Coordinates of C-alpha atoms in Angstrom, one line a residue:
X1 CA 85.6 99.4 82.0
X2 CA 85.3 103.1 82.4
X3 CA 85.6 104.4 85.7
X4 CA 82.5 106.0 85.5
X5 CA 80.5 103.0 84.8
X6 CA 82.7 101.2 86.8
X7 CA 81.2 103.7 89.9
X8 CA 77.6 103.4 88.8
X9 CA 78.0 99.5 89.2
X10 CA 79.3 99.0 92.0
X11 CA 78.4 101.8 94.4
X12 CA 74.3 99.9 93.4
X13 CA 76.4 96.6 94.3
X14 CA 76.6 98.0 97.7
X15 CA 73.2 99.9 97.6
X16 CA 71.9 96.3 97.4
X17 CA 73.4 94.7 100.0
X18 CA 72.4 97.6 101.8
X19 CA 68.9 97.9 100.9
X20 CA 69.1 94.0 101.4
X21 CA 70.2 94.3 105.1
X22 CA 68.3 96.9 106.2
X23 CA 65.1 95.8 105.3
X24 CA 62.2 93.6 107.5
X25 CA 60.2 93.4 104.9
X26 CA 60.1 90.5 101.6
X27 CA 59.9 92.8 99.1
X28 CA 62.3 95.7 100.2
X29 CA 64.7 92.3 100.6
X30 CA 63.8 90.6 97.0
X31 CA 64.1 94.1 95.5
X32 CA 67.6 94.3 97.3
X33 CA 68.9 91.3 95.8
X34 CA 67.7 91.9 92.0
X35 CA 69.4 95.2 92.7
X36 CA 72.9 93.3 93.6
X37 CA 72.3 90.5 90.8
X38 CA 72.0 93.5 88.2
X39 CA 74.4 95.1 89.0
X40 CA 77.3 92.5 89.1
X41 CA 76.7 90.9 86.0
X42 CA 78.2 93.0 83.5
X43 CA 81.0 93.5 85.6
X44 CA 81.6 89.2 85.2
X45 CA 81.2 89.6 81.5
X46 CA 83.5 92.8 80.7
X47 CA 86.3 91.2 79.3
X48 CA 83.6 90.3 76.4
X49 CA 84.9 86.5 76.1
X50 CA 83.3 82.9 75.1
X51 CA 83.9 82.0 79.0
X52 CA 83.4 84.8 80.6
X53 CA 79.4 84.8 78.5
X54 CA 78.5 81.7 79.5
X55 CA 79.6 82.1 83.6
X56 CA 77.5 85.8 83.1
X57 CA 74.6 83.4 81.7
X58 CA 75.2 80.7 84.3
X59 CA 75.0 82.7 87.0
X60 CA 72.3 85.2 85.3
X61 CA 69.7 82.1 85.0
X62 CA 70.3 80.6 88.5
X63 CA 70.1 83.8 90.5
X64 CA 66.6 84.4 88.6
X65 CA 65.6 81.5 89.6
X66 CA 66.4 81.7 93.9
X67 CA 64.4 85.1 93.0
X68 CA 61.4 84.2 92.0
X69 CA 61.7 81.3 94.5
X70 CA 61.6 84.1 97.3
X71 CA 59.5 85.9 95.8
X72 CA 56.9 83.2 95.5
X73 CA 57.1 82.0 99.0
X74 CA 56.9 85.6 100.1
X75 CA 54.4 85.8 98.4
X76 CA 52.7 82.1 100.2
X77 CA 53.8 83.0 103.0
X78 CA 51.9 86.9 102.9
X79 CA 48.9 85.7 101.2
X80 CA 48.8 82.9 104.7
X81 CA 49.6 85.4 107.4
X82 CA 48.5 88.6 105.9
X83 CA 51.7 90.2 105.7
X84 CA 55.0 90.9 104.0
X85 CA 57.5 90.9 107.7
X86 CA 60.4 88.5 107.4
X87 CA 59.8 87.8 111.2
X88 CA 56.5 86.3 110.8
X89 CA 57.3 82.9 108.8
X90 CA 54.7 80.9 110.4
X91 CA 54.2 78.5 107.0
X92 CA 56.5 76.3 106.9
X93 CA 56.1 75.9 103.2
X94 CA 57.2 79.4 102.4
X95 CA 60.2 78.5 105.1
X96 CA 61.5 75.9 103.1
X97 CA 60.8 77.9 99.9
X98 CA 63.0 80.4 101.2
X99 CA 65.8 78.3 102.0
X100 CA 66.0 76.6 99.2
X101 CA 66.3 80.0 97.5
X102 CA 68.5 81.5 99.7
X103 CA 70.8 78.4 99.6
X104 CA 71.2 78.6 95.8
X105 CA 72.2 81.8 95.9
X106 CA 74.8 81.4 98.4
X107 CA 75.8 78.3 96.3
X108 CA 75.1 76.2 99.4
X109 CA 75.3 72.6 98.3
X110 CA 72.7 70.1 97.3
X111 CA 71.8 73.4 94.7
X112 CA 75.9 73.9 94.6
X113 CA 76.5 72.9 91.1
X114 CA 76.4 76.7 89.4
X115 CA 78.8 77.7 91.6
X116 CA 81.8 76.1 90.2
X117 CA 81.4 76.4 86.6
X118 CA 80.3 80.4 87.5
X119 CA 84.1 81.1 89.0
X120 CA 86.5 79.6 86.8
X121 CA 85.0 81.1 83.9
X122 CA 85.4 84.9 85.4
X123 CA 88.7 86.8 86.6
X124 CA 89.8 86.7 90.1
X125 CA 89.0 90.2 90.8
X126 CA 85.5 89.4 89.8
X127 CA 85.3 86.0 91.4
X128 CA 86.7 87.7 94.4
X129 CA 83.7 90.2 94.9
X130 CA 80.9 86.2 93.7
X131 CA 83.0 84.6 96.5
X132 CA 82.6 87.3 99.3
X133 CA 81.2 90.2 98.8
X134 CA 77.7 88.7 97.2
X135 CA 77.3 86.4 99.9
X136 CA 76.5 89.2 102.4
X137 CA 72.7 89.7 101.7
X138 CA 71.7 85.9 101.2
X139 CA 73.0 85.5 104.3
X140 CA 71.5 88.1 106.5
X141 CA 68.3 87.3 105.3
X142 CA 69.3 84.0 106.5
X143 CA 69.8 84.4 109.9
X144 CA 66.5 86.9 109.9
X145 CA 64.9 83.4 109.2
X146 CA 65.9 80.5 110.7
X147 CA 64.3 80.4 113.6
X148 CA 61.3 79.4 111.6
X149 CA 63.4 77.4 109.1
X150 CA 63.2 73.0 110.2
X151 CA 66.5 72.7 112.2
X152 CA 67.3 69.7 110.8
X153 CA 67.3 70.9 107.3
X154 CA 70.2 74.0 108.4
X155 CA 71.6 70.7 109.8
X156 CA 71.3 68.8 106.8
X157 CA 72.0 72.1 104.8
X158 CA 75.2 72.4 106.3
X159 CA 77.0 69.0 106.3
X160 CA 76.1 67.9 103.0
X161 CA 78.2 71.3 102.3
X162 CA 80.8 71.1 104.1
X163 CA 80.9 67.4 102.6
X164 CA 80.4 68.2 98.7
X165 CA 83.6 70.6 99.4
X166 CA 85.4 69.0 100.4
X167 CA 84.9 65.9 98.0
X168 CA 84.8 68.5 95.2
X169 CA 88.0 70.1 96.1
X170 CA 90.8 67.4 95.5
X171 CA 90.6 66.3 91.7
X172 CA 90.6 69.9 90.8
X173 CA 93.8 71.0 88.9
X174 CA 91.6 74.4 88.7
X175 CA 92.6 77.3 91.3
X176 CA 89.3 79.0 91.0
X177 CA 87.0 75.4 91.4
X178 CA 89.3 75.2 94.4
X179 CA 87.8 78.0 95.7
X180 CA 84.8 78.2 94.8
X181 CA 84.7 74.3 96.7
X182 CA 86.8 75.8 98.7
X183 CA 84.2 78.3 99.3
X184 CA 80.9 75.8 99.9
X185 CA 82.4 73.7 102.6
X186 CA 82.5 77.7 104.8
X187 CA 79.0 78.5 104.3
X188 CA 78.3 74.8 105.4
X189 CA 80.3 75.5 108.1
X190 CA 78.7 78.4 108.3
X191 CA 75.2 77.7 108.0
X192 CA 75.8 74.2 110.1
X193 CA 76.3 76.4 113.4
X194 CA 74.0 79.2 112.9
X195 CA 70.4 77.7 114.9
X196 CA 72.7 77.7 117.7
X197 CA 74.7 80.7 118.4
X198 CA 73.9 83.5 114.8
X199 CA 77.0 85.2 116.9
X200 CA 79.8 82.2 115.2
X201 CA 78.0 82.5 112.3
X202 CA 79.3 85.7 111.3
X203 CA 82.7 85.9 112.4
X204 CA 83.2 82.5 110.8
X205 CA 82.1 84.9 107.7
X206 CA 84.2 87.8 108.7
X207 CA 87.4 85.5 108.3
X208 CA 86.0 83.9 105.8
X209 CA 86.0 87.0 103.7
X210 CA 89.7 88.1 105.3
X211 CA 90.9 84.4 104.5
X212 CA 89.2 84.4 100.8
X213 CA 90.0 88.5 99.7
X214 CA 94.3 87.1 100.4
X215 CA 94.1 83.8 99.1
X216 CA 92.2 85.8 95.3
X217 CA 94.5 88.2 95.7
X218 CA 97.7 86.5 96.0
X219 CA 96.8 84.5 93.2
X220 CA 95.9 87.5 90.9
X221 CA 99.9 89.0 91.9
X222 CA 101.4 85.7 90.7
X223 CA 98.7 85.6 88.1
X224 CA 97.9 82.2 89.2
X225 CA 94.3 80.0 87.7
X226 CA 96.6 76.0 87.7
X227 CA 98.3 74.0 90.1
X228 CA 101.4 74.5 87.4
X229 CA 101.8 78.0 87.4
X230 CA 102.0 77.8 90.9
X231 CA 105.3 76.0 90.6
X232 CA 106.6 78.1 88.7
X233 CA 106.1 81.4 91.4
X234 CA 109.4 80.4 94.0
X235 CA 111.9 81.9 92.0
X236 CA 109.6 85.3 91.2
X237 CA 108.3 85.7 94.2
X238 CA 109.4 84.1 97.7
X239 CA 107.5 86.4 99.9
X240 CA 104.4 87.1 97.8
X241 CA 104.9 82.6 97.9
X242 CA 105.5 82.0 100.8
X243 CA 102.1 83.7 101.5
X244 CA 100.1 81.8 99.4
X245 CA 101.2 78.6 101.5
X246 CA 100.1 80.2 104.8
X247 CA 97.6 81.5 103.9
X248 CA 95.8 78.5 101.3
X249 CA 96.5 77.0 105.2
X250 CA 94.4 79.1 107.5
X251 CA 91.2 78.8 104.5
X252 CA 92.3 74.7 105.7
X253 CA 92.3 75.9 109.6
X254 CA 95.6 74.9 110.2
X255 CA 96.8 76.1 114.0
X256 CA 98.0 78.8 114.8
X257 CA 96.7 80.6 111.9
X258 CA 93.7 82.5 112.1
X259 CA 91.1 79.7 110.3
X260 CA 91.3 78.0 112.4
X261 CA 89.6 80.2 114.9
X262 CA 85.9 80.0 113.6
X263 CA 86.8 75.8 113.2
X264 CA 87.9 75.3 116.9
X265 CA 84.5 77.3 118.4
X266 CA 82.5 75.8 116.1
X267 CA 83.4 72.4 117.2
X268 CA 83.6 72.9 121.1
X269 CA 79.7 74.9 120.6
X270 CA 77.9 71.2 118.4
X271 CA 80.0 69.6 121.5
X272 CA 78.4 71.8 124.2
X273 CA 75.2 71.2 122.4
X274 CA 75.7 67.3 122.9
X275 CA 76.6 66.8 119.0
X276 CA 79.4 65.2 119.2
X277 CA 78.5 63.2 116.5
X278 CA 77.5 66.0 114.3
X279 CA 81.5 67.8 115.4
X280 CA 83.3 64.4 114.8
X281 CA 82.0 64.4 111.3
X282 CA 82.6 68.3 111.0
X283 CA 86.3 67.8 111.6
X284 CA 86.6 65.3 109.2
X285 CA 84.9 66.3 106.0
X286 CA 87.9 70.1 107.5
X287 CA 90.8 67.6 106.4
X288 CA 89.3 67.2 103.2
X289 CA 90.0 70.8 102.7
X290 CA 93.3 69.9 104.3
X291 CA 94.3 67.5 101.9
X292 CA 94.0 69.8 99.0
X293 CA 95.1 72.7 100.3
X294 CA 98.4 70.8 101.1
X295 CA 98.4 69.7 97.3
X296 CA 98.8 73.4 96.5
X297 CA 101.5 73.6 98.9
X298 CA 102.9 71.2 98.3
X299 CA 103.2 72.1 94.1
X300 CA 104.6 75.3 95.1
X301 CA 107.9 73.9 97.6
X302 CA 109.4 71.9 94.1
X303 CA 110.2 74.1 93.0
X304 CA 112.5 75.8 96.0
X305 CA 115.7 76.1 96.2
X306 CA 118.0 72.4 95.9
X307 CA 115.2 71.2 93.8
X308 CA 115.1 71.2 90.3
X309 CA 113.4 73.2 87.5
X310 CA 111.9 71.6 85.0
X311 CA 109.8 75.7 83.8
X312 CA 110.6 78.4 82.0
X313 CA 111.0 80.7 84.9
X314 CA 108.8 83.5 84.7
X315 CA 110.3 87.2 84.4
X316 CA 110.7 89.4 87.7
X317 CA 108.8 92.3 87.2
X318 CA 107.6 95.5 89.3
X319 CA 104.3 95.4 89.7
X320 CA 101.8 97.6 89.8
X321 CA 99.3 96.3 91.7
X322 CA 97.6 97.8 94.7
X323 CA 99.3 96.5 97.6
X324 CA 97.4 97.8 100.4
X325 CA 94.8 95.1 100.5
X326 CA 97.2 92.2 100.3
X327 CA 98.9 93.0 103.1
X328 CA 95.8 94.3 105.3
X329 CA 93.9 91.2 104.3
X330 CA 96.9 88.9 104.4
X331 CA 98.3 89.8 108.3
X332 CA 94.1 89.2 109.3
X333 CA 94.5 85.6 108.0
X334 CA 97.4 84.9 109.4
X335 CA 97.5 86.5 112.3
X336 CA 94.2 86.5 114.5
X337 CA 93.9 82.8 116.4
X338 CA 96.4 85.1 119.5
X339 CA 93.2 87.6 119.8
X340 CA 91.0 84.2 119.7
X341 CA 90.1 84.7 123.8
X342 CA 89.2 88.5 123.6
X343 CA 86.5 87.7 120.7
X344 CA 84.8 85.3 122.2
X345 CA 84.7 87.6 125.2
X346 CA 83.3 90.2 122.4
X347 CA 80.7 88.2 120.7

């Protein structure tokens, strides 16, 4: 892609998200979401592959439906309340429509069906943008309007997303689909605690962005898109394979890695709120996700010496990729747990 066009599209992505962050008016927020969607569509379709075009079409249709629903809900709310202010969501119908539309935007269950299919059709870097940056603006709107939304609805969305994200990934062999289900499960963790401790939602989002960035960048560096490819990368790059395995375990929430921190704090908060049953179900749902991450790690360890390798060993070639973002995100994704007390004091 032409660098000038790429710069314009990435700038528009940043502008759309910033516009939504800064707005308290529904029309301005909707405009930011639209700029965001229109900026990523050329990035998704840039390879002109039939799968990429199909994924782009699916993404455009779902985002357009969600944007239309947000516009309809905000117009209904303005009609009933006389204003476009986000903090004045006194109509329960408008609130329910807004959360349904925003759940469709970020892929919360049961509006998640587009997410694995779209991510599967994209290359890893565009998939990384879709899984991290594109979640920010809708999540900001959910955080701003959370007080007006029925707590039972938020809890149901969060719990369903965590369970669907765990169950859906069990049976997959494509790494991008596994990361899509992982994204759905993590969004569920963020939504479930939103009504009790919004700062924990932001902490979980930050940790999720670092861990997912690290996962996508390590897979990009090893050119892996299927579980079968993972089994051959140990001989090609042992250090990168070790980092990939640790990042996947961090996404699964194993201590002493960074991914354990948000899950631990969220379960603690749910227990404090007198919801031990909900906390137990969430912890059990996390085990489902952990299982498919362990499956990936097992596939990677199959070819470590002294095991025999039945595949053709790939050549070791010098990488030309810029490695600083990979190194930074991997360090954060693996080593922040000892700083948990300081982070808790900050949030």
